[in-house]
């Protein structure tokens, strides 16, 4: 794989790409996917949009009343780039960790890092120190830009595994707050002359073992997700107001709220958190026209009787997990909107199979978005015909590249990106979801690695051992169910279950905690001692 001359001084990202023979096949089959050799994604997302629509268009809004225009966003991104390079010594290719809920300063920081030639490592605000530490160890950031409310865990990680990490908080009252540093800068910055195939971002994703994998994406990849799903399926308009519940650390949220919205000259409504009921209220109160969220939220809005608050939507997107056909039908009946379903992956950066409007077949995920092709593989890697279930595989302009990780060979098979999902393809080329085929638990659109939860449960002093599986749930798709063996003499009652749940919330991101705890005398194992998760799955499936 021949890469263009890099604009990076720090070559860490390229040095730790997979060997060329482990890369997926990359295809650039449409005209918008053919890029010049030199490309900085931040320039494309700001300068070109301002040239077309002017600097005074609204770019970012918040429920609290904040409003940033495109001109203000560009100026603050440039100021942050100046802080990074002039005050903090960032050189092109250095990594910058971001940790924050969705807010305008995080978007400006993301764009400022790209402008400065840095590599963005966006992490969820909900992650605890023990979850951040392996990400920091693998990506080796030089700087961390952190919402002041979430800085403590980053300082803990710095003190334990990254003593040279420069941590800068923002949104607070400190004299060295990023916003105050930025205000002292002129806000004029020439973006670094990066190559289209220079690394723009590292996307952490949970491994099924709980050890994070770091996906690697180029500047051209950022534009490719818009030149495929964004352009052909989503089709935002400049007058759209877009809301999405996914964090910017999820590439689904990054695409919906930053890449697609800014490239269309539209406006994003950034919410730090919202229950489904609150989300419905935000859509109605702020005039949201495009909403993207997980099926769980749509189901809860339907059940709560608030679906009419979504009446102003012209487009609704569901992703993170498969949306059940009955939910799709209810929403269509109530709103007249045909929900856009889709499947994507952090490894692929965004959605690659979907359908919109009259191309939708309710119950089907859709067909490959223009720019991608997909198939179903059998156990030996052979392509299967219509009507046969197998492993979903995809090829397109974006593909899996893990940072220095042997698991690359598991995801890329004979050039195909193999996602870990079981699908069926029909005679017309539509793909129908069947199941996940690994140990990942998908709950309310969140991927939760079972072994990571087990490790957190096992740190409780009264726990001898535990095993975690997915239990089917009508609201969330699945929930985390923990089977727990307690030490002798400890009562397995509701109080102890609550105690274990609260303990896990302190160890890892709270959304990963086991919503059900079952106490058991011993865990099932085979003669060699291997834990038999499948027996526990049968148990929970039989009682769901």
Short mmCIF file of C-alpha atoms in Angstrom, two decimals:
data_model
loop_
_atom_site.label_atom_id
_atom_site.label_comp_id
_atom_site.label_asym_id
_atom_site.label_seq_id
_atom_site.Cartn_x
_atom_site.Cartn_y
_atom_site.Cartn_z
CA UNK A 1 0.00 0.00 0.00
CA UNK A 2 1.70 3.20 -1.23
CA UNK A 3 0.79 6.29 0.78
CA UNK A 4 1.26 9.92 -0.22
CA UNK A 5 4.03 12.04 1.34
CA UNK A 6 2.81 12.81 4.84
CA UNK A 7 2.21 16.23 6.32
CA UNK A 8 2.96 14.79 9.77
CA UNK A 9 6.20 15.43 11.60
CA UNK A 10 5.31 12.88 14.26
CA UNK A 11 4.89 9.66 12.26
CA UNK A 12 3.46 7.53 15.10
CA UNK A 13 0.09 6.99 13.41
CA UNK A 14 1.51 5.75 10.11
CA UNK A 15 4.22 3.76 11.85
CA UNK A 16 1.58 1.70 13.65
CA UNK A 17 -0.79 1.01 10.75
CA UNK A 18 -1.37 -2.67 9.92
CA UNK A 19 0.94 -4.33 7.39
CA UNK A 20 -0.27 -3.69 3.84
CA UNK A 21 -1.24 -7.32 3.30
CA UNK A 22 -3.75 -7.07 6.18
CA UNK A 23 -5.57 -4.02 4.85
CA UNK A 24 -9.05 -4.36 3.40
CA UNK A 25 -9.68 -3.67 -0.25
CA UNK A 26 -10.44 0.04 -0.74
CA UNK A 27 -12.55 1.19 -3.69
CA UNK A 28 -13.30 4.70 -4.91
CA UNK A 29 -16.01 4.03 -7.45
CA UNK A 30 -17.84 7.35 -7.71
CA UNK A 31 -16.54 10.75 -8.75
CA UNK A 32 -16.95 12.41 -5.30
CA UNK A 33 -14.73 9.69 -3.81
CA UNK A 34 -11.72 10.62 -5.94
CA UNK A 35 -9.67 13.00 -3.83
CA UNK A 36 -6.66 15.23 -4.46
CA UNK A 37 -3.40 14.12 -2.89
CA UNK A 38 -3.39 16.97 -0.36
CA UNK A 39 -6.48 17.39 1.82
CA UNK A 40 -7.31 18.69 5.28
CA UNK A 41 -10.81 17.67 6.35
CA UNK A 42 -11.24 20.69 8.63
CA UNK A 43 -10.77 23.03 5.67
CA UNK A 44 -13.43 21.14 3.74
CA UNK A 45 -15.85 21.28 6.65
CA UNK A 46 -15.44 24.99 7.35
CA UNK A 47 -13.84 27.11 4.64
CA UNK A 48 -15.67 25.64 1.68
CA UNK A 49 -19.00 25.78 3.48
CA UNK A 50 -18.48 29.43 4.44
CA UNK A 51 -17.52 30.24 0.86
CA UNK A 52 -20.80 28.74 -0.32
CA UNK A 53 -23.17 29.89 2.44
CA UNK A 54 -21.44 32.79 4.20
CA UNK A 55 -20.11 33.07 7.79
CA UNK A 56 -23.36 34.14 9.45
CA UNK A 57 -25.34 30.93 9.05
CA UNK A 58 -26.12 29.13 12.34
CA UNK A 59 -23.84 26.13 12.76
CA UNK A 60 -24.31 24.96 16.36
CA UNK A 61 -27.10 25.48 18.87
CA UNK A 62 -27.75 24.18 22.37
CA UNK A 63 -31.00 23.80 24.32
CA UNK A 64 -29.68 26.42 26.72
CA UNK A 65 -29.70 29.10 24.04
CA UNK A 66 -26.08 29.12 22.83
CA UNK A 67 -25.73 29.84 19.11
CA UNK A 68 -22.50 29.68 17.12
CA UNK A 69 -22.38 30.77 13.50
CA UNK A 70 -20.09 29.16 10.96
CA UNK A 71 -17.81 32.18 11.20
CA UNK A 72 -17.63 31.92 14.99
CA UNK A 73 -16.97 28.19 14.81
CA UNK A 74 -14.13 28.69 12.34
CA UNK A 75 -12.60 31.45 14.47
CA UNK A 76 -12.70 29.40 17.66
CA UNK A 77 -11.31 26.32 15.90
CA UNK A 78 -8.46 28.49 14.61
CA UNK A 79 -7.86 29.89 18.09
CA UNK A 80 -7.69 26.36 19.51
CA UNK A 81 -5.24 25.38 16.76
CA UNK A 82 -3.11 28.35 17.82
CA UNK A 83 -3.24 27.33 21.48
CA UNK A 84 -2.21 23.80 20.54
CA UNK A 85 0.71 24.83 18.35
CA UNK A 86 1.90 28.06 19.98
CA UNK A 87 1.30 27.35 23.67
CA UNK A 88 1.40 23.57 23.93
CA UNK A 89 4.00 22.74 21.27
CA UNK A 90 1.80 20.44 19.21
CA UNK A 91 3.41 19.26 15.98
CA UNK A 92 1.58 17.62 13.07
CA UNK A 93 0.92 13.97 13.85
CA UNK A 94 0.71 14.41 17.64
CA UNK A 95 -2.44 12.97 19.16
CA UNK A 96 -4.97 15.02 21.12
CA UNK A 97 -7.44 13.36 23.48
CA UNK A 98 -10.90 14.91 23.77
CA UNK A 99 -13.25 14.11 26.64
CA UNK A 100 -16.55 15.91 26.90
CA UNK A 101 -20.29 15.66 26.37
CA UNK A 102 -21.63 17.10 23.13
CA UNK A 103 -21.16 20.86 23.21
CA UNK A 104 -19.87 23.59 20.85
CA UNK A 105 -16.39 23.79 22.35
CA UNK A 106 -15.87 20.09 21.68
CA UNK A 107 -16.76 20.55 18.02
CA UNK A 108 -14.39 23.52 17.81
CA UNK A 109 -11.65 21.48 19.48
CA UNK A 110 -12.16 18.59 17.07
CA UNK A 111 -11.85 20.91 14.08
CA UNK A 112 -8.94 22.79 15.63
CA UNK A 113 -6.95 19.59 16.12
CA UNK A 114 -7.44 18.60 12.48
CA UNK A 115 -6.47 22.08 11.31
CA UNK A 116 -3.27 21.86 13.35
CA UNK A 117 -2.45 18.52 11.73
CA UNK A 118 -3.11 16.59 14.90
CA UNK A 119 -4.85 13.25 15.28
CA UNK A 120 -8.09 13.42 17.28
CA UNK A 121 -8.84 10.76 19.90
CA UNK A 122 -12.40 11.48 21.05
CA UNK A 123 -13.53 9.60 24.15
CA UNK A 124 -16.84 9.40 25.96
CA UNK A 125 -17.30 11.54 29.04
CA UNK A 126 -18.83 8.51 30.78
CA UNK A 127 -15.62 6.47 30.70
CA UNK A 128 -13.78 5.96 33.99
CA UNK A 129 -10.03 6.13 34.55
CA UNK A 130 -9.60 2.36 34.18
CA UNK A 131 -11.25 2.57 30.73
CA UNK A 132 -9.34 5.66 29.62
CA UNK A 133 -5.94 4.32 30.67
CA UNK A 134 -5.59 1.63 27.96
CA UNK A 135 -6.76 4.13 25.31
CA UNK A 136 -4.12 6.61 26.42
CA UNK A 137 -1.46 3.90 26.56
CA UNK A 138 -2.23 2.78 23.00
CA UNK A 139 -2.66 6.20 21.37
CA UNK A 140 -0.03 8.17 23.36
CA UNK A 141 -1.61 11.63 23.18
CA UNK A 142 0.52 14.70 23.78
CA UNK A 143 -2.43 16.85 24.87
CA UNK A 144 -5.84 16.25 26.42
CA UNK A 145 -8.60 18.85 26.01
CA UNK A 146 -11.23 18.02 28.61
CA UNK A 147 -14.51 19.48 29.78
CA UNK A 148 -13.75 20.80 33.28
CA UNK A 149 -16.46 18.61 34.80
CA UNK A 150 -14.71 15.45 33.60
CA UNK A 151 -11.06 16.26 34.16
CA UNK A 152 -10.39 14.21 37.32
CA UNK A 153 -10.23 10.82 35.61
CA UNK A 154 -7.87 12.21 32.97
CA UNK A 155 -5.58 13.58 35.67
CA UNK A 156 -5.62 10.15 37.32
CA UNK A 157 -4.61 8.53 34.04
CA UNK A 158 -1.89 11.13 33.51
CA UNK A 159 -0.45 10.47 36.93
CA UNK A 160 -0.44 6.70 36.45
CA UNK A 161 0.45 6.00 32.80
CA UNK A 162 1.12 9.29 30.93
CA UNK A 163 3.23 11.71 33.01
CA UNK A 164 3.99 13.94 30.00
CA UNK A 165 0.35 14.43 29.00
CA UNK A 166 -0.62 18.12 28.97
CA UNK A 167 -4.18 18.40 30.32
CA UNK A 168 -6.16 21.54 29.49
CA UNK A 169 -9.70 21.96 30.81
CA UNK A 170 -12.43 24.03 29.22
CA UNK A 171 -15.80 25.43 30.22
CA UNK A 172 -14.71 26.39 33.75
CA UNK A 173 -13.47 29.48 35.58
CA UNK A 174 -9.76 28.67 35.78
CA UNK A 175 -7.34 31.29 34.47
CA UNK A 176 -5.78 28.75 32.10
CA UNK A 177 -9.11 27.41 30.80
CA UNK A 178 -8.98 26.67 27.08
CA UNK A 179 -11.63 29.28 26.35
CA UNK A 180 -9.53 31.97 28.05
CA UNK A 181 -6.37 30.85 26.28
CA UNK A 182 -8.25 30.87 22.98
CA UNK A 183 -9.64 34.37 23.55
CA UNK A 184 -6.08 35.69 23.57
CA UNK A 185 -5.43 34.35 20.06
CA UNK A 186 -6.15 36.16 16.79
CA UNK A 187 -8.23 33.32 15.35
CA UNK A 188 -6.32 33.19 12.07
CA UNK A 189 -4.64 29.87 11.29
CA UNK A 190 -3.58 28.22 8.06
CA UNK A 191 -4.47 24.55 8.18
CA UNK A 192 -1.57 22.12 7.96
CA UNK A 193 -1.02 20.71 4.47
CA UNK A 194 -1.94 17.13 5.29
CA UNK A 195 -2.20 14.30 2.78
CA UNK A 196 -5.62 12.89 2.01
CA UNK A 197 -4.33 9.63 3.47
CA UNK A 198 -2.80 11.17 6.58
CA UNK A 199 -4.46 9.96 9.77
CA UNK A 200 -7.13 12.35 11.06
CA UNK A 201 -8.65 10.40 13.93
CA UNK A 202 -8.34 7.38 16.15
CA UNK A 203 -11.70 5.85 17.05
CA UNK A 204 -11.61 3.64 20.16
CA UNK A 205 -14.03 0.74 20.05
CA UNK A 206 -14.71 -1.98 22.60
CA UNK A 207 -13.18 -5.34 21.94
CA UNK A 208 -15.12 -8.42 22.95
CA UNK A 209 -12.34 -9.06 25.50
CA UNK A 210 -12.76 -5.58 26.98
CA UNK A 211 -9.38 -4.52 25.58
CA UNK A 212 -10.04 -1.50 23.34
CA UNK A 213 -9.25 -1.58 19.66
CA UNK A 214 -8.22 1.71 18.08
CA UNK A 215 -9.59 2.26 14.59
CA UNK A 216 -7.60 4.54 12.28
CA UNK A 217 -9.23 6.90 9.78
CA UNK A 218 -7.76 9.30 7.25
CA UNK A 219 -8.74 12.84 6.28
CA UNK A 220 -10.36 11.51 3.12
CA UNK A 221 -12.40 9.03 5.18
CA UNK A 222 -14.08 11.91 7.01
CA UNK A 223 -15.35 13.21 3.67
CA UNK A 224 -16.11 9.75 2.29
CA UNK A 225 -18.86 9.06 4.79
CA UNK A 226 -20.59 12.21 3.59
CA UNK A 227 -19.94 11.45 -0.08
CA UNK A 228 -21.72 8.09 0.41
CA UNK A 229 -24.39 7.90 3.12
CA UNK A 230 -24.60 11.65 3.62
CA UNK A 231 -25.05 12.54 -0.03
CA UNK A 232 -27.08 9.58 -1.28
CA UNK A 233 -29.24 8.58 1.70
CA UNK A 234 -29.44 11.28 4.36
CA UNK A 235 -29.47 14.28 1.99
CA UNK A 236 -29.47 17.13 4.50
CA UNK A 237 -30.56 20.63 3.44
CA UNK A 238 -29.02 23.95 4.52
CA UNK A 239 -32.17 24.84 6.48
CA UNK A 240 -32.17 21.60 8.51
CA UNK A 241 -31.74 21.51 12.29
CA UNK A 242 -30.19 18.16 13.19
CA UNK A 243 -30.35 16.41 16.57
CA UNK A 244 -28.60 13.17 17.48
CA UNK A 245 -28.35 11.48 20.86
CA UNK A 246 -25.06 9.69 20.15
CA UNK A 247 -21.91 11.18 21.71
CA UNK A 248 -19.35 12.71 19.35
CA UNK A 249 -17.03 9.92 20.54
CA UNK A 250 -19.30 7.54 18.62
CA UNK A 251 -18.61 7.93 14.92
CA UNK A 252 -22.39 7.79 14.36
CA UNK A 253 -22.71 11.00 16.39
CA UNK A 254 -19.64 12.55 14.77
CA UNK A 255 -21.10 11.99 11.32
CA UNK A 256 -24.59 13.22 12.10
CA UNK A 257 -23.70 16.29 14.16
CA UNK A 258 -20.43 17.43 12.59
CA UNK A 259 -19.54 15.94 9.22
CA UNK A 260 -22.95 15.70 7.52
CA UNK A 261 -24.38 18.81 9.16
CA UNK A 262 -21.46 21.13 8.45
CA UNK A 263 -20.92 19.92 4.89
CA UNK A 264 -24.58 20.64 4.15
CA UNK A 265 -24.42 24.12 5.68
CA UNK A 266 -27.07 22.99 8.17
CA UNK A 267 -27.22 23.47 11.96
CA UNK A 268 -26.71 20.94 14.78
CA UNK A 269 -28.61 21.02 18.07
CA UNK A 270 -26.07 19.71 20.59
CA UNK A 271 -27.52 18.00 23.65
CA UNK A 272 -25.32 16.72 26.46
CA UNK A 273 -27.94 14.22 27.60
CA UNK A 274 -31.65 13.66 27.18
CA UNK A 275 -34.12 10.96 28.11
CA UNK A 276 -36.42 9.85 25.28
CA UNK A 277 -39.21 12.03 26.73
CA UNK A 278 -36.88 15.03 26.95
CA UNK A 279 -35.67 14.32 23.42
CA UNK A 280 -39.22 14.46 22.09
CA UNK A 281 -39.67 17.80 23.83
CA UNK A 282 -36.45 19.19 22.35
CA UNK A 283 -37.51 18.17 18.86
CA UNK A 284 -40.82 19.99 19.25
CA UNK A 285 -39.55 23.05 21.11
CA UNK A 286 -36.58 23.78 18.86
CA UNK A 287 -38.01 22.82 15.49
CA UNK A 288 -35.69 19.90 14.80
CA UNK A 289 -36.17 18.59 11.26
CA UNK A 290 -33.75 15.63 11.28
CA UNK A 291 -33.39 13.27 14.25
CA UNK A 292 -30.95 10.38 14.67
CA UNK A 293 -31.16 8.06 17.65
CA UNK A 294 -31.32 4.40 18.64
CA UNK A 295 -34.45 2.26 18.27
CA UNK A 296 -34.80 2.18 22.06
CA UNK A 297 -35.51 5.91 22.14
CA UNK A 298 -38.13 5.66 19.40
CA UNK A 299 -39.82 2.79 21.25
CA UNK A 300 -39.94 4.69 24.52
CA UNK A 301 -41.30 7.81 22.84
CA UNK A 302 -44.06 5.69 21.33
CA UNK A 303 -44.87 4.04 24.66
CA UNK A 304 -44.94 7.36 26.50
CA UNK A 305 -47.49 8.81 24.09
CA UNK A 306 -45.16 11.61 22.98
CA UNK A 307 -44.72 10.58 19.38
CA UNK A 308 -46.70 13.57 18.06
CA UNK A 309 -43.95 15.80 19.43
CA UNK A 310 -41.85 14.44 16.54
CA UNK A 311 -44.35 15.69 13.97
CA UNK A 312 -41.95 18.37 12.65
CA UNK A 313 -39.41 15.83 11.46
CA UNK A 314 -38.85 15.42 7.75
CA UNK A 315 -36.17 12.74 8.25
CA UNK A 316 -35.52 10.28 11.07
CA UNK A 317 -32.55 7.92 11.28
CA UNK A 318 -32.22 4.79 13.40
CA UNK A 319 -28.87 3.13 14.03
CA UNK A 320 -26.84 1.44 16.73
CA UNK A 321 -29.01 -1.65 16.57
CA UNK A 322 -31.67 -3.05 14.27
CA UNK A 323 -35.08 -1.36 14.48
CA UNK A 324 -37.95 -3.84 14.78
CA UNK A 325 -40.45 -3.75 11.94
CA UNK A 326 -43.41 -3.14 14.24
CA UNK A 327 -41.71 -0.04 15.69
CA UNK A 328 -40.93 1.20 12.16
CA UNK A 329 -44.56 0.68 11.15
CA UNK A 330 -45.94 2.49 14.21
CA UNK A 331 -43.71 5.51 13.61
CA UNK A 332 -44.65 5.61 9.96
CA UNK A 333 -48.34 5.41 10.81
CA UNK A 334 -48.12 8.13 13.47
CA UNK A 335 -45.79 10.55 11.67
CA UNK A 336 -45.87 9.69 7.99
CA UNK A 337 -42.05 9.54 8.15
CA UNK A 338 -40.22 6.52 6.76
CA UNK A 339 -37.45 5.82 9.26
CA UNK A 340 -34.01 5.44 7.69
CA UNK A 341 -32.44 2.31 9.16
CA UNK A 342 -28.78 1.53 8.64
CA UNK A 343 -25.80 -0.48 9.78
CA UNK A 344 -22.38 1.00 10.30
CA UNK A 345 -19.31 0.28 12.41
CA UNK A 346 -16.55 2.26 14.06
CA UNK A 347 -14.17 0.32 11.82
CA UNK A 348 -16.05 1.65 8.76
CA UNK A 349 -16.57 5.09 10.35
CA UNK A 350 -20.28 5.26 9.52
CA UNK A 351 -23.28 3.65 7.78
CA UNK A 352 -22.66 1.54 4.68
CA UNK A 353 -25.98 -0.30 4.22
CA UNK A 354 -29.21 1.68 4.33
CA UNK A 355 -32.22 2.88 2.35
CA UNK A 356 -34.39 5.97 2.30
CA UNK A 357 -37.84 7.00 1.14
CA UNK A 358 -39.40 4.69 -1.48
CA UNK A 359 -36.32 2.42 -1.51
CA UNK A 360 -37.08 1.28 2.04
CA UNK A 361 -38.41 -2.23 2.63
CA UNK A 362 -39.70 -2.31 6.21
CA UNK A 363 -37.78 -4.89 8.25
CA UNK A 364 -34.76 -4.78 5.95
CA UNK A 365 -31.65 -2.78 6.79
CA UNK A 366 -31.38 -1.79 3.13
CA UNK A 367 -28.87 -2.11 0.31
CA UNK A 368 -25.22 -1.03 0.08
CA UNK A 369 -24.93 2.75 -0.08
CA UNK A 370 -23.45 3.93 -3.41
CA UNK A 371 -19.68 3.59 -3.05
CA UNK A 372 -19.92 0.31 -1.14
CA UNK A 373 -20.58 -3.32 -2.02
CA UNK A 374 -21.56 -6.02 0.42
CA UNK A 375 -21.99 -9.75 0.54
CA UNK A 376 -22.70 -12.63 2.91
CA UNK A 377 -19.85 -15.04 3.65
CA UNK A 378 -19.96 -18.65 4.70
CA UNK A 379 -17.78 -20.31 7.35
CA UNK A 380 -14.85 -20.75 4.95
CA UNK A 381 -14.99 -17.24 3.54
CA UNK A 382 -17.01 -18.20 0.47
CA UNK A 383 -19.68 -15.85 -0.82
CA UNK A 384 -23.19 -17.18 -0.24
CA UNK A 385 -26.17 -16.74 -2.51
CA UNK A 386 -29.53 -15.09 -1.79
CA UNK A 387 -31.59 -16.46 1.05
CA UNK A 388 -28.67 -17.97 2.99
CA UNK A 389 -27.62 -16.60 6.37
CA UNK A 390 -23.95 -15.83 6.94
CA UNK A 391 -21.41 -13.23 7.98
CA UNK A 392 -21.91 -9.72 6.66
CA UNK A 393 -18.91 -8.41 4.71
CA UNK A 394 -18.38 -5.04 3.03
CA UNK A 395 -15.89 -3.19 0.82
CA UNK A 396 -15.85 0.53 0.09
CA UNK A 397 -13.79 3.74 0.31
CA UNK A 398 -13.32 3.30 4.07
CA UNK A 399 -12.17 0.16 5.83
CA UNK A 400 -10.82 -1.36 9.00
CA UNK A 401 -7.32 -0.40 10.08
CA UNK A 402 -6.59 -1.14 13.72
CA UNK A 403 -3.69 0.60 15.41
CA UNK A 404 -0.98 -2.01 15.97
CA UNK A 405 -3.41 -4.81 16.80
CA UNK A 406 -3.36 -8.49 15.84
CA UNK A 407 -7.17 -8.48 15.78
CA UNK A 408 -6.90 -6.85 12.34
CA UNK A 409 -6.78 -10.38 10.92
CA UNK A 410 -10.15 -11.18 12.52
CA UNK A 411 -11.95 -8.24 10.96
CA UNK A 412 -10.42 -8.27 7.47
CA UNK A 413 -10.88 -11.55 5.60
CA UNK A 414 -9.66 -11.80 2.00
CA UNK A 415 -9.99 -8.04 1.64
CA UNK A 416 -13.53 -7.92 3.04
CA UNK A 417 -14.46 -6.07 6.24
CA UNK A 418 -16.35 -8.67 8.29
CA UNK A 419 -18.48 -6.86 10.83
CA UNK A 420 -19.49 -9.58 13.27
CA UNK A 421 -23.17 -9.58 12.21
CA UNK A 422 -25.25 -12.35 10.70
CA UNK A 423 -27.33 -11.23 7.72
CA UNK A 424 -29.33 -12.65 4.86
CA UNK A 425 -29.40 -11.08 1.39
CA UNK A 426 -32.54 -11.43 -0.71
CA UNK A 427 -32.89 -11.73 -4.50
CA UNK A 428 -33.17 -7.95 -4.87
CA UNK A 429 -29.98 -7.21 -2.97
CA UNK A 430 -31.63 -6.10 0.29
CA UNK A 431 -29.89 -7.16 3.50
CA UNK A 432 -31.88 -8.52 6.45
CA UNK A 433 -30.40 -8.55 9.94
CA UNK A 434 -30.40 -11.78 11.93
CA UNK A 435 -28.02 -11.49 14.93
CA UNK A 436 -24.63 -10.54 16.30
CA UNK A 437 -22.14 -13.39 16.13
CA UNK A 438 -19.65 -12.41 18.80
CA UNK A 439 -19.77 -11.79 22.55
CA UNK A 440 -20.63 -8.10 22.25
CA UNK A 441 -23.84 -7.05 24.00
CA UNK A 442 -25.79 -4.37 22.13
CA UNK A 443 -28.07 -2.51 24.53
CA UNK A 444 -29.95 0.65 23.50
CA UNK A 445 -27.45 1.09 20.68
CA UNK A 446 -24.41 0.86 22.96
CA UNK A 447 -21.81 -1.86 22.40
CA UNK A 448 -20.86 -3.41 25.74
CA UNK A 449 -18.08 -5.98 26.01
CA UNK A 450 -19.16 -8.74 28.38
CA UNK A 451 -15.65 -9.55 29.67
CA UNK A 452 -15.12 -5.92 30.66
CA UNK A 453 -18.26 -5.98 32.81
CA UNK A 454 -17.20 -9.30 34.32
CA UNK A 455 -13.85 -7.82 35.29
CA UNK A 456 -15.60 -4.90 37.01
CA UNK A 457 -18.05 -7.17 38.88
CA UNK A 458 -15.18 -9.38 40.03
CA UNK A 459 -13.50 -6.45 41.81
CA UNK A 460 -16.32 -6.39 44.38
CA UNK A 461 -14.93 -7.91 47.59
CA UNK A 462 -17.88 -10.29 48.04
CA UNK A 463 -17.70 -11.71 44.50
CA UNK A 464 -15.81 -14.92 43.80
CA UNK A 465 -16.48 -14.92 40.07
CA UNK A 466 -19.05 -13.80 37.55
CA UNK A 467 -20.20 -14.26 33.98
CA UNK A 468 -22.11 -11.77 31.86
CA UNK A 469 -24.49 -12.40 28.95
CA UNK A 470 -27.14 -10.51 27.06
CA UNK A 471 -30.74 -10.97 28.12
CA UNK A 472 -33.34 -10.10 25.47
CA UNK A 473 -35.31 -7.01 26.44
CA UNK A 474 -38.29 -5.52 24.60
CA UNK A 475 -37.25 -1.92 25.35
CA UNK A 476 -33.46 -1.98 24.96
CA UNK A 477 -33.01 -4.90 22.60
CA UNK A 478 -30.87 -6.55 25.26
CA UNK A 479 -29.64 -5.82 28.76
CA UNK A 480 -26.53 -6.92 30.61
CA UNK A 481 -27.30 -9.86 32.89
CA UNK A 482 -24.63 -10.90 35.41
CA UNK A 483 -24.47 -14.35 36.98
CA UNK A 484 -22.58 -13.92 40.25
CA UNK A 485 -20.98 -16.42 42.62
CA UNK A 486 -20.56 -14.88 46.08
CA UNK A 487 -18.01 -15.82 48.70
CA UNK A 488 -19.21 -18.22 51.38
CA UNK A 489 -21.57 -16.78 53.95
CA UNK A 490 -22.65 -13.74 51.91
CA UNK A 491 -26.38 -13.50 51.25
CA UNK A 492 -27.41 -13.06 47.63
CA UNK A 493 -30.34 -10.74 48.07
CA UNK A 494 -31.69 -7.57 46.48
CA UNK A 495 -29.53 -5.37 48.69
CA UNK A 496 -26.37 -7.18 47.57
CA UNK A 497 -27.45 -6.96 43.93
CA UNK A 498 -27.90 -3.17 44.27
CA UNK A 499 -24.52 -2.93 45.95
CA UNK A 500 -22.81 -4.79 43.11
CA UNK A 501 -24.57 -2.68 40.50
CA UNK A 502 -23.48 0.55 42.17
CA UNK A 503 -19.95 -0.80 42.53
CA UNK A 504 -19.75 -1.50 38.78
CA UNK A 505 -20.97 2.01 37.98
CA UNK A 506 -17.95 3.34 39.85
CA UNK A 507 -15.56 1.07 37.97
CA UNK A 508 -16.65 1.53 34.36
CA UNK A 509 -19.06 3.72 32.39
CA UNK A 510 -22.43 3.51 34.15
CA UNK A 511 -24.32 2.49 31.00
CA UNK A 512 -22.42 -0.82 31.08
CA UNK A 513 -23.63 -1.94 34.51
CA UNK A 514 -25.61 -5.20 34.78
CA UNK A 515 -29.28 -4.26 34.95
CA UNK A 516 -30.01 -7.76 36.20
CA UNK A 517 -27.95 -9.67 38.76
CA UNK A 518 -28.59 -13.36 39.33
CA UNK A 519 -26.82 -15.20 42.14
CA UNK A 520 -25.67 -18.73 41.39
CA UNK A 521 -23.80 -21.40 43.35
CA UNK A 522 -21.29 -22.06 40.56
CA UNK A 523 -20.74 -21.17 36.92
CA UNK A 524 -21.09 -23.83 34.21
CA UNK A 525 -17.76 -25.00 32.80
CA UNK A 526 -16.62 -27.72 30.41
CA UNK A 527 -14.19 -30.48 31.50
CA UNK A 528 -11.20 -28.29 30.66
CA UNK A 529 -12.55 -25.49 32.85
CA UNK A 530 -13.73 -23.17 30.09
CA UNK A 531 -16.71 -21.08 31.06
CA UNK A 532 -19.82 -22.04 29.08
CA UNK A 533 -21.51 -18.71 28.39
CA UNK A 534 -23.87 -20.41 25.95
CA UNK A 535 -25.57 -22.28 28.81
CA UNK A 536 -26.20 -19.01 30.61
CA UNK A 537 -27.57 -17.50 27.40
CA UNK A 538 -30.02 -20.39 27.14
CA UNK A 539 -31.09 -19.73 30.71
CA UNK A 540 -31.83 -16.04 30.18
CA UNK A 541 -33.43 -16.59 26.79
CA UNK A 542 -35.73 -19.14 28.37
CA UNK A 543 -36.86 -16.70 31.07
CA UNK A 544 -36.92 -13.46 29.04
#
